XYZ file of C-alpha atoms in Angstrom:
601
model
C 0.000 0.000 0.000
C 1.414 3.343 -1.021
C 2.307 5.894 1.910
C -0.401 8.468 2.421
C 0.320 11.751 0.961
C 0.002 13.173 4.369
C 2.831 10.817 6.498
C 5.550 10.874 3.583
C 5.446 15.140 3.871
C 5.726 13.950 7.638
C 8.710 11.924 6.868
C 9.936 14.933 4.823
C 9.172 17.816 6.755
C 11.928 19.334 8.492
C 13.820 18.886 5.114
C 11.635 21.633 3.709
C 13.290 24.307 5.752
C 9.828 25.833 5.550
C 9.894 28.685 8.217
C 12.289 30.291 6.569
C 10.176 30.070 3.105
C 7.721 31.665 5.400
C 9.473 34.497 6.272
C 10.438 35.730 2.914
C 6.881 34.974 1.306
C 5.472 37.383 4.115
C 8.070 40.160 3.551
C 7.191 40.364 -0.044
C 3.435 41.051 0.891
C 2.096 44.041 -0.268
C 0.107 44.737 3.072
C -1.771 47.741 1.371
C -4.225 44.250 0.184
C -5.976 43.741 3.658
C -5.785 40.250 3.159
C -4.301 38.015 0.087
C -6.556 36.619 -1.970
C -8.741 33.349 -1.166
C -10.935 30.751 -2.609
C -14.362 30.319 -2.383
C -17.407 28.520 -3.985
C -15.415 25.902 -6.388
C -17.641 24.950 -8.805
C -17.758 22.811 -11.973
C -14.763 24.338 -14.343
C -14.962 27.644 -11.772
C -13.948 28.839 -8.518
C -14.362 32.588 -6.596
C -11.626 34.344 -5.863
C -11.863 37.011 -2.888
C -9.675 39.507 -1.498
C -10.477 42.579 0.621
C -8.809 46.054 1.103
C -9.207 49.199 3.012
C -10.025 51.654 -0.256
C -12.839 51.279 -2.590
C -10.612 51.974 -5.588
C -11.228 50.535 -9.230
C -10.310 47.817 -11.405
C -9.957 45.055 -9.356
C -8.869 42.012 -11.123
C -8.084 38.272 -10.908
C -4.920 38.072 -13.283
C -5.133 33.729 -14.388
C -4.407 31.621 -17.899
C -3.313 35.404 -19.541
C -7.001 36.182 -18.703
C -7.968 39.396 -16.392
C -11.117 38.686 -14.618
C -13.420 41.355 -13.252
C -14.268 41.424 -9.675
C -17.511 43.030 -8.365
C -17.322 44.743 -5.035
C -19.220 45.788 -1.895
C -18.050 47.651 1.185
C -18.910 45.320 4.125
C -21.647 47.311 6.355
C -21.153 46.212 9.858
C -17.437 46.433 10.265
C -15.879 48.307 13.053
C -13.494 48.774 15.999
C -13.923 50.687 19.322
C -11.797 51.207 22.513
C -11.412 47.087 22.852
C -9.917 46.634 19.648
C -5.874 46.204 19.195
C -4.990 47.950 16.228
C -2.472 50.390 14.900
C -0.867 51.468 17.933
C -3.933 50.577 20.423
C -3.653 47.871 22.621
C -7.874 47.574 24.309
C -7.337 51.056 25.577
C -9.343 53.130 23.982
C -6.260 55.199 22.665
C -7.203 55.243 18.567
C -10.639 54.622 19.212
C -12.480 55.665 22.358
C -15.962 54.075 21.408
C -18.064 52.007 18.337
C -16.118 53.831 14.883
C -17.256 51.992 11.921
C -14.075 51.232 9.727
C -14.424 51.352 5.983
C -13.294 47.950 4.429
C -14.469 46.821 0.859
C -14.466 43.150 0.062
C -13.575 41.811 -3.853
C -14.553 38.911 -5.330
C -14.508 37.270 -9.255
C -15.596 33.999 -10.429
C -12.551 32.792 -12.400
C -14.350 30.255 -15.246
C -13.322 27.951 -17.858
C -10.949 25.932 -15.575
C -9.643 21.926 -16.479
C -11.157 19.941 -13.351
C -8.046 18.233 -11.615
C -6.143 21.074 -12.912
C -3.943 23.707 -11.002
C -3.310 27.163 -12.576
C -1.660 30.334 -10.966
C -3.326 33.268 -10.458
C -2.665 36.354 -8.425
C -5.119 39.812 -7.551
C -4.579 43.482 -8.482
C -6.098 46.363 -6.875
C -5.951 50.076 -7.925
C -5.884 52.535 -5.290
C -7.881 55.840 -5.023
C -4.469 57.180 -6.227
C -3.670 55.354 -9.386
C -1.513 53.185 -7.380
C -1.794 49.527 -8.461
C -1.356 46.944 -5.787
C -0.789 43.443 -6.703
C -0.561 40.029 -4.663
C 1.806 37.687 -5.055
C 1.345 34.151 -7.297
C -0.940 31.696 -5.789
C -2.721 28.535 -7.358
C -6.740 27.603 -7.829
C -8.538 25.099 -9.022
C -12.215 23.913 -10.059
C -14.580 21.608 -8.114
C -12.636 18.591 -7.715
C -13.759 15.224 -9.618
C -14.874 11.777 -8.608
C -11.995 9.898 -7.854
C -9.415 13.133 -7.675
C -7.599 12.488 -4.828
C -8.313 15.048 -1.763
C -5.984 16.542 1.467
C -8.696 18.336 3.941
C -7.738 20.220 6.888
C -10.569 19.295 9.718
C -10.098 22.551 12.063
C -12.007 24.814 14.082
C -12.160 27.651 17.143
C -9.035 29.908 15.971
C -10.397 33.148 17.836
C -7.120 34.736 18.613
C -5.534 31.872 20.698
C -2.066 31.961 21.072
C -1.404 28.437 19.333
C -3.177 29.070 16.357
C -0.878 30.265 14.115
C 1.796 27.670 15.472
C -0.857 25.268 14.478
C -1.641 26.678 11.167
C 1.968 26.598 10.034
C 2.607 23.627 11.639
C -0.355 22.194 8.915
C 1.554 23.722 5.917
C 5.108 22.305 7.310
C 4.030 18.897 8.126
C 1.015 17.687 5.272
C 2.023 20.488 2.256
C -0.436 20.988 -0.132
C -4.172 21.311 0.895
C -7.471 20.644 -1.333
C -10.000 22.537 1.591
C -10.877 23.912 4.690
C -13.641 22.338 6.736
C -14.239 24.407 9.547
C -16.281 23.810 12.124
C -16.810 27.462 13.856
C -15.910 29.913 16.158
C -13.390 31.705 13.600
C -12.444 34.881 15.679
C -14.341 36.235 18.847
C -16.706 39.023 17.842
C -17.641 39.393 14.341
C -18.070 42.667 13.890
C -14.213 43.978 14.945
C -12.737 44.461 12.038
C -9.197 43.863 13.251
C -10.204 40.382 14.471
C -10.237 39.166 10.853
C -7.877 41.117 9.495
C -5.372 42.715 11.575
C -5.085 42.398 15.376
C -1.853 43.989 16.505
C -1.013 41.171 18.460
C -0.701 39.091 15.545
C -2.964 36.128 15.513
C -5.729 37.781 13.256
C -7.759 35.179 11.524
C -7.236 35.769 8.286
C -3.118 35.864 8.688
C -3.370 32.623 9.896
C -4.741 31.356 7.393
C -2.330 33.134 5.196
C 1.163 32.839 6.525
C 0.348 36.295 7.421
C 0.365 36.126 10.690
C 3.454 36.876 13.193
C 3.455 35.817 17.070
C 5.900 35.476 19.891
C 5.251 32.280 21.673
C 7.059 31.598 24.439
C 7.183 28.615 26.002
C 8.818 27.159 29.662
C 9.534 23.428 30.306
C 11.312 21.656 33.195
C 13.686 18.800 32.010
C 15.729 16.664 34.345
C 15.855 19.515 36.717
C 16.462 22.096 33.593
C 14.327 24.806 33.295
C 14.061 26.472 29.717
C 12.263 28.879 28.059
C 12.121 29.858 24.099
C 10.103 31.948 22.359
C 9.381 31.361 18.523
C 7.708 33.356 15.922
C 5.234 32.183 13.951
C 3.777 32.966 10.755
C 0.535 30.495 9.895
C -0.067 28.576 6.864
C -0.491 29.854 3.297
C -3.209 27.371 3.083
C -6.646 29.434 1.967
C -5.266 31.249 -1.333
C -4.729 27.756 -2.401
C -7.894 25.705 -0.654
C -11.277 26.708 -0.580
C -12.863 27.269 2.770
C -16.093 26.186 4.067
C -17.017 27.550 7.476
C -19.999 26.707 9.578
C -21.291 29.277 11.910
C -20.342 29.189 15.380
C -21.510 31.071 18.417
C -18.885 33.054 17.156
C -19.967 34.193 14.100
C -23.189 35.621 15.678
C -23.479 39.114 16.688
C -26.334 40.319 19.305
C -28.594 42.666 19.259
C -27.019 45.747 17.261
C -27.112 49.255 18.990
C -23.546 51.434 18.461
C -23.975 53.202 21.117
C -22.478 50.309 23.062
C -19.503 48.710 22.326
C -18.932 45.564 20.121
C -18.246 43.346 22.635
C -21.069 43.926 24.590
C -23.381 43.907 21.449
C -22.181 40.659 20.578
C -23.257 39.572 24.335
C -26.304 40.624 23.669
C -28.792 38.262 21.666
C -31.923 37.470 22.861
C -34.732 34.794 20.602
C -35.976 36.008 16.984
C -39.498 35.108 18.965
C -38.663 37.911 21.745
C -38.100 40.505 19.420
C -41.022 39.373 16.965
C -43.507 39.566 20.180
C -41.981 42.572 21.472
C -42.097 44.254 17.701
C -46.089 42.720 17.123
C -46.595 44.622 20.136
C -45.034 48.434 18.831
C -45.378 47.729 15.346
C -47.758 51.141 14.678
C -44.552 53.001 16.097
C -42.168 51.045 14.823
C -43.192 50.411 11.299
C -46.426 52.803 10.640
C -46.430 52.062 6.821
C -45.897 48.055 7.789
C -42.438 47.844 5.129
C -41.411 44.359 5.412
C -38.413 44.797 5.167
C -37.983 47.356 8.047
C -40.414 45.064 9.902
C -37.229 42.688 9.279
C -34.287 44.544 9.802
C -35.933 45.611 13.416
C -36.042 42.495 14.366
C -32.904 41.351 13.113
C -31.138 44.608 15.047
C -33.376 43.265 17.994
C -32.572 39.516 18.304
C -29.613 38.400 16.616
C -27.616 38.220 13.263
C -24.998 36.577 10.980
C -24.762 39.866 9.029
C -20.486 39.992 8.556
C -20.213 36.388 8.698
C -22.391 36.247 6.006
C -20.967 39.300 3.948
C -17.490 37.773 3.844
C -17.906 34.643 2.790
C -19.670 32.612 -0.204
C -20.819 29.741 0.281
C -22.691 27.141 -1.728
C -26.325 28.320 -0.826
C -28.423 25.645 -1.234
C -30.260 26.175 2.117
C -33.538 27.639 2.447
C -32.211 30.023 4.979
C -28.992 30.827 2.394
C -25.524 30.534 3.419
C -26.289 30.023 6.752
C -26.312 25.844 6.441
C -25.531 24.419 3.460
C -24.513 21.174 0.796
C -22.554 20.407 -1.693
C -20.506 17.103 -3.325
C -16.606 17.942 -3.369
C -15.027 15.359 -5.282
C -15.529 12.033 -3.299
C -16.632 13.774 -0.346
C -20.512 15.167 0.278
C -20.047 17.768 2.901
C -22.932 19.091 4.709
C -22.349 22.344 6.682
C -25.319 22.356 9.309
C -26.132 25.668 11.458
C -26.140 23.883 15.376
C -25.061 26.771 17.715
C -26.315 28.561 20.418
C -25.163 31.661 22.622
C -22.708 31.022 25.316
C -23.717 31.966 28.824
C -21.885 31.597 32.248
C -22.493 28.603 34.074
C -22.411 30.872 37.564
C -25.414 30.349 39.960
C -24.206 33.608 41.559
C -27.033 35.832 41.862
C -25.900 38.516 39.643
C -24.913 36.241 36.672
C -27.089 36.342 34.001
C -26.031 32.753 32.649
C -26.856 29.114 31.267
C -29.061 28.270 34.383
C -30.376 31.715 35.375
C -31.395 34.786 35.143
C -29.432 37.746 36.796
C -32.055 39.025 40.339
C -31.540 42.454 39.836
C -33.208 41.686 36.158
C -36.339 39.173 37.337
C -38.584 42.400 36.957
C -37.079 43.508 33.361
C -37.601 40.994 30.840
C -35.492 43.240 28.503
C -32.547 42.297 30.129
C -32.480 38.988 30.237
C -30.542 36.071 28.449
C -32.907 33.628 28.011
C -30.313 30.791 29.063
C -28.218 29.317 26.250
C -30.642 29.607 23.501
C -30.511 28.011 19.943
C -29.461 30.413 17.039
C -31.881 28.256 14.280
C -33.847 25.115 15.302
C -32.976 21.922 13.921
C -35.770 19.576 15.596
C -37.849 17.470 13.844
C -40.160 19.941 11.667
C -38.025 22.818 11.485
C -36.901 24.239 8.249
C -33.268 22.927 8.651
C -34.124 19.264 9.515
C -37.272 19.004 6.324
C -34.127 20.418 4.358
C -31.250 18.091 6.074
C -34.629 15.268 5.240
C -33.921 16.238 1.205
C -30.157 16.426 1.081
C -30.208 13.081 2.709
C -32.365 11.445 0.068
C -30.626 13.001 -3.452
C -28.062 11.319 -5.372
C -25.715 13.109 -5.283
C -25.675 12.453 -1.723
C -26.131 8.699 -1.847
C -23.970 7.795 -4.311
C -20.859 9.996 -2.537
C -18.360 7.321 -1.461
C -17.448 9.926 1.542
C -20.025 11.395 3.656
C -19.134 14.200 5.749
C -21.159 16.751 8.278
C -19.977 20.073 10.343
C -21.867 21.478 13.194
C -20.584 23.465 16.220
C -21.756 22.639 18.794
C -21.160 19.052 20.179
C -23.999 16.678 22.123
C -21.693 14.370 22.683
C -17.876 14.818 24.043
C -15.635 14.840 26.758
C -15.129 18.702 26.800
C -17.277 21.825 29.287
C -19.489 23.185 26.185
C -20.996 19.428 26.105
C -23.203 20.564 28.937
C -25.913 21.079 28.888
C -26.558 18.974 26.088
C -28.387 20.231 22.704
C -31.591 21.585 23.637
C -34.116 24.250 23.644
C -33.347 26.059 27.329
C -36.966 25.098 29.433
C -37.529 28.525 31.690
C -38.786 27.448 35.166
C -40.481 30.820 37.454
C -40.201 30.942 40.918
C -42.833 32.829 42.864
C -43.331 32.990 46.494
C -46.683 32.513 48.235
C -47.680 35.809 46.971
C -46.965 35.004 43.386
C -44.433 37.438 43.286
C -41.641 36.203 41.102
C -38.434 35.720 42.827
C -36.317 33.870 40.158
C -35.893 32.584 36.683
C -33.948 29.322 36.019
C -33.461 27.113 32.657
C -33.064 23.882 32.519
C -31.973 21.141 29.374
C -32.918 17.957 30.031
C -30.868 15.232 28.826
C -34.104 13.188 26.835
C -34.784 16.415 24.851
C -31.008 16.691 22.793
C -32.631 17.867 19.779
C -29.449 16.804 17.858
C -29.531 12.598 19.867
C -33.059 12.639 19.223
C -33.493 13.896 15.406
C -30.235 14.526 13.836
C -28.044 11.900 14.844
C -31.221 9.199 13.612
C -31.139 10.930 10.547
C -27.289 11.340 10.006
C -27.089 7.377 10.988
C -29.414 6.285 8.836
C -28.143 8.041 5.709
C -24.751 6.295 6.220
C -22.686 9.565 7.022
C -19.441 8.269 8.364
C -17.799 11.536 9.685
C -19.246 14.270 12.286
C -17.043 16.965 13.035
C -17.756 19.684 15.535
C -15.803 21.998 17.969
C -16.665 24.255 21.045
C -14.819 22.518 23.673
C -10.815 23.237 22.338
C -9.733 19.628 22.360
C -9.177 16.611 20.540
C -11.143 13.305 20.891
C -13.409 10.878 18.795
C -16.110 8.176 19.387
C -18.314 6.246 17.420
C -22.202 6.409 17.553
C -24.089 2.548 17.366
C -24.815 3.339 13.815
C -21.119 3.313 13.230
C -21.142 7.324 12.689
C -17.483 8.918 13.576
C -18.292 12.234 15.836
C -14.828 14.226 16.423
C -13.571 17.368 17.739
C -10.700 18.454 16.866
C -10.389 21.791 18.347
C -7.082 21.893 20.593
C -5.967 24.273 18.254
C -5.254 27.176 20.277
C -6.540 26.726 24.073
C -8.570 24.107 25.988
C -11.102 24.404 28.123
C -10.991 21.224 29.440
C -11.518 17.392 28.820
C -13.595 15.829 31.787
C -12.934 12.154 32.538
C -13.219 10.282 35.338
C -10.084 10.412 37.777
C -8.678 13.168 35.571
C -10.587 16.098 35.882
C -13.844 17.336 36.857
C -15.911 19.968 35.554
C -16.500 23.050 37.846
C -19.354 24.233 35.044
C -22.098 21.972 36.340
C -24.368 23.181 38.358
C -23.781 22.542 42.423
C -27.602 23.153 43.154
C -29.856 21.253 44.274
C -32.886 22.154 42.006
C -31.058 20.357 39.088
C -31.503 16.763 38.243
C -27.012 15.594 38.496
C -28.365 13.004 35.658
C -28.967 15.795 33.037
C -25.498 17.701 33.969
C -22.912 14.812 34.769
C -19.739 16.020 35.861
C -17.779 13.540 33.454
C -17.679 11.321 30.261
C -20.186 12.120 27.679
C -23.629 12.850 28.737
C -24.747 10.235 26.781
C -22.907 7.592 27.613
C -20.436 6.802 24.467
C -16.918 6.228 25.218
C -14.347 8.207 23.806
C -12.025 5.661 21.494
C -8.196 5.521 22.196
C -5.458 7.168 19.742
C -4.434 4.455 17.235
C -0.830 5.164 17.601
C 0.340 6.652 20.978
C -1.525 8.658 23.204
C -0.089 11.981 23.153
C -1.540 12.682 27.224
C -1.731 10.563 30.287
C -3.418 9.855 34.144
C -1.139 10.925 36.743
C -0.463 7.064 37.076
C 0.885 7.194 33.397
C -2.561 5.792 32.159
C -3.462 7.198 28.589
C -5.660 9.641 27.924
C -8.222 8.965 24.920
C -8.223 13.193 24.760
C -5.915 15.970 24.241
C -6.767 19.087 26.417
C -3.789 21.296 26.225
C -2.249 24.662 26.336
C 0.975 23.535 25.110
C 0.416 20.100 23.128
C -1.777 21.486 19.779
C -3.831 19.178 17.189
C -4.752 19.063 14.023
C -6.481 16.710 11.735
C -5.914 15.734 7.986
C -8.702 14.162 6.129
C -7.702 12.306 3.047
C -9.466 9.847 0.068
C -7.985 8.677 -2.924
C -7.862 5.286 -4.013
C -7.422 3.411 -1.095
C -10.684 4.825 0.691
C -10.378 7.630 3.026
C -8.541 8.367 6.163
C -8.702 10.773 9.097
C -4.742 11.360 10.404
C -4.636 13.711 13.630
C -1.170 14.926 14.690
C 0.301 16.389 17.566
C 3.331 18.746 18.163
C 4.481 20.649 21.394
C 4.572 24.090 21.411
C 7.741 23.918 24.363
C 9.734 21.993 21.656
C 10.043 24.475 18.191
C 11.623 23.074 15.279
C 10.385 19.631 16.405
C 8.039 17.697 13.926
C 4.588 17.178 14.777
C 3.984 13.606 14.934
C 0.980 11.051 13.962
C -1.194 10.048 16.876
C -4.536 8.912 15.245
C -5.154 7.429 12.172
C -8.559 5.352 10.822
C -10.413 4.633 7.755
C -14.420 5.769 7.084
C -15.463 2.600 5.517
């Protein structure tokens, strides 16, 4: 059997002298383009091409085969920075901007047609400036939707936001498997949408784009204790130059989901503040004479959209496939041997706190019990996936098509996990169930939520579903750490999320979780403090375990701030494999090594 494309570059890797590569590629980057150029939306003989830059300008083109190719542009409308951002010379304090400044970015993008399937061609972008200046980027290479049989390299990934790790990790990828095909990424990008620099430009040099890029450039430094040695080194890194050559396909993440939009408050706390489309549709039903007096739909819309939630940037900066009733939101498409399906299954992030002032997963806040306006609704689902939603009757039809069925690779990505070893696992996947305390007067004197283990709307109607149709791969994220297990219908459900931090893996006589709920209104069986809350056991790395019980017992996790993941999935004519690696950030220059490997029959 031939060696897999991905362990012969790890035989070959430190050969490649590949930082160094790094390092010049970045210095020759015209960084008046706000990012280089990346692909989106492959497509039978076509793939988009999209770059962005800080000036509207004029004739921007894709430059590929001899062949200019016009781009159309936009300026993106919710972009912005405020006294939290780091950019330029401000580092969160307020110094370049004291409060919510939108910031002017434009975003370019040109279908590039007429392209040989299983076919690479160069290509690189020009700009031109408001002042005649033309800006070019440098030589990258694109290709069409892949064909049946074309052999693939995919980088599973997820949960970037500005860790310190992540661009270790991305240009450990580049360094260790070469050449990519895609991006599958399951969420969580950056931290607040709507900050520009987050995507683009953080001064502390993990932005998510740059990572992405080989853009990037952050000090790590690291300590370790060896045979009574202490010793501490600090390496830059750069990312990967992996998206200008791979197209990306995100899933949204609670990440990607801004709150209710008001700039008179800053981002961040905008972004904390979602409440349910139904609150705001009640609330505008209520006011809609003052609201809307000429009852425009479309204001009727945007009001509520302003008042709930929104995907708005997310949405603006990337194209995806758009076969979704709800658009780019969730998501199918066949890529070559593999049918991904990109399903929307997040929901806001709260504190797990019982402190009386938390407004969090399990309660409301007590100074808010008489203001419904202010409160979080506990961890609420962004868009419903139960039985009879719009998602699952369209997840129903992707399921039954063939192009679906007769994919020999069947792959789904979805944030947020129901089953794991990691904190975000609890509560499990369902619709928060708001419980009022009143005292003998009926005066109310608390609000609680609870998510009760027999309502997962993902174990209940997804995972039946998913099973059934024969899809061998699940990958989510949330948790920021690596582990796998495998459902009774033989479906693989991964994380692979130690990218950049960990927030913990929660086994039995390793760890335990300080997120459930020490109260004794909640059932322990719906919140347990370890293993997966429904029971599956997490499967044992193939080759070595890369972490261990303080009795030198292996782990079947990584949860890490020094040891970072990532995963490689591959087909080609010996079937498909998923290859997860591990390197140590206390070790640089070291390879990272192979510590997973199996097949999706």
């Amino acid at each position: 059997m031939p060696i897999p494309r991905a362990r012969a570059a790890l035989l070959a890797a430190t050969a490649l002298v590949a930082p160094a590569i790094a390092q010049a590629q970045a210095d020759e980057t015209d960084t008046r383009l706000l990012t280089d150029p990346f692909l989106q939306a492959p497509a039978d003989g076509s793939v988009n091409v999209v770059w962005f830059t800080e000036f509207e300008g004029t004739d921007h083109v894709v430059i590929a085969e001899g062949r200019e190719i016009a781009a159309e542009t936009m300026k993106m409308s919710r972009l912005a920075e405020d006294a939290g951002s780091h950019v330029g010379t401000q580092a969160g304090d307020g110094s370049l901007f004291e409060s919510y400044t939108p910031r002017d970015v434009w975003r370019h993008e040109a279908v590039v047609d007429g392209l040989a399937t299983g076919e690479r061609v160069p290509y690189f972008v020009r700009s031109t400036d408001e002042g005649g200046d033309v800006v070019e980027s440098r030589e990258f290479s694109l290709q069409p939707l892949p064909g049946e049989g074309q052999p693939l390299r995919i980088l599973l990934t997820s949960d970037h936001q500005l860790k310190p790790m992540t661009p270790a990790n991305m240009q450990m990828v580049t360094e260790t498997v070469g050449e990519l095909d895609a991006v599958f990424f399951s969420g969580d990008l950056q931290n607040v949408p709507d900050r520009a620099s987050e995507w683009f430009d953080d001064a502390r040099g993990f932005a998510y784009f740059p990572g992405l890029q080989g853009r990037a450039s952050f000090d790590l430094e690291r300590t370790r204790e060896e045979d009574g040695v202490t010793t501490t080194t600090t390496a830059t890194y750069r990312g990967g130059e992996i998206i200008q050559h791979a197209p990306l396909f995100p899933v949204i993440g609670n990440h990607e989901v801004m709150g209710r939009f008001n700039p008179a408050n800053p981002i961040g706390s905008q972004f904390n503040d979602p409440r349910p489309r139904a609150v705001a549709e009640a609330l505008y039903e209520a006011n809609a004479e003052l609201y809307n007096p000429e009852g425009d739909p479309q204001i009727r819309e945007a009001w509520i959209r302003d008042n709930s939630f929104n995907t708005i940037t997310y949405e603006e900066i990337f194209t995806m496939p758009g076969t979704g009733p709800a658009g780019d939101q969730y998501y199918a498409m066949r890529f070559g041997d593999v049918f991904l399906i990109g399903l929307y299954g997040t929901r806001i992030w709260r504190s797990p706190s019982m402190d009386p002032g938390t407004t969090g997963k399990f309660r409301e806040a007590d100074a808010n019990l008489n203001t419904p306006d202010n409160w979080g609704w506990g961890e609420f689902i962004f868009e419903d996936m139960a039985e009879g939603s719009e998602q699952y009757e369209w997840l129903q039809g992707v399921l039954e098509s063939e192009e679906f069925r007769s994919a020999p690779v069947k792959v789904a990505l979805m944030h947020d996990p129901s089953h794991g070893l990691g904190d975000n696992s609890i509560p499990v996947f369902a619709h928060p169930v708001q419980i009022l305390d009143r005292d003998d007067d009926g005066r109310l004197t608390g609000v609680r939520y609870e998510y009760p283990l027999e309502e997962d709307i993902f174990v209940n109607d997804i995972e039946p579903l998913l099973g059934e149709a024969g899809v061998d791969l699940v990958h989510t994220g949330h948790s920021h750490l690596w582990y796998r297990m495998v459902s009774p219908q033989g479906v693989n459900i991964m994380e692979t999320s130690n990218v950049g931090n960990t927030y913990g893996c929660y086994l039995e006589g390793y760890a335990e979780r300080g997120g459930a709920p020490d109260d004794p209104r909640f059932d322990a069986t719906n919140y347990p403090v370890t293993g997966d809350p429904h029971g599956y056991e997490a499967v044992m790395p193939t080759e070595f375990s890369p972490m261990s019980y303080e009795d030198g017992a292996p782990l079947p996790c990584v949860s890490s701030n020094e040891l970072s993941t990532f995963t490689i999935l591959e087909t080609g004519a010996d079937g498909a494999t998923v290859s997860s690696y591990v390197f140590d950030t206390a070790r640089p220059g070291e390879p990272a090594k192979l510590f997973d490997r199996f097949t999706l029959d």
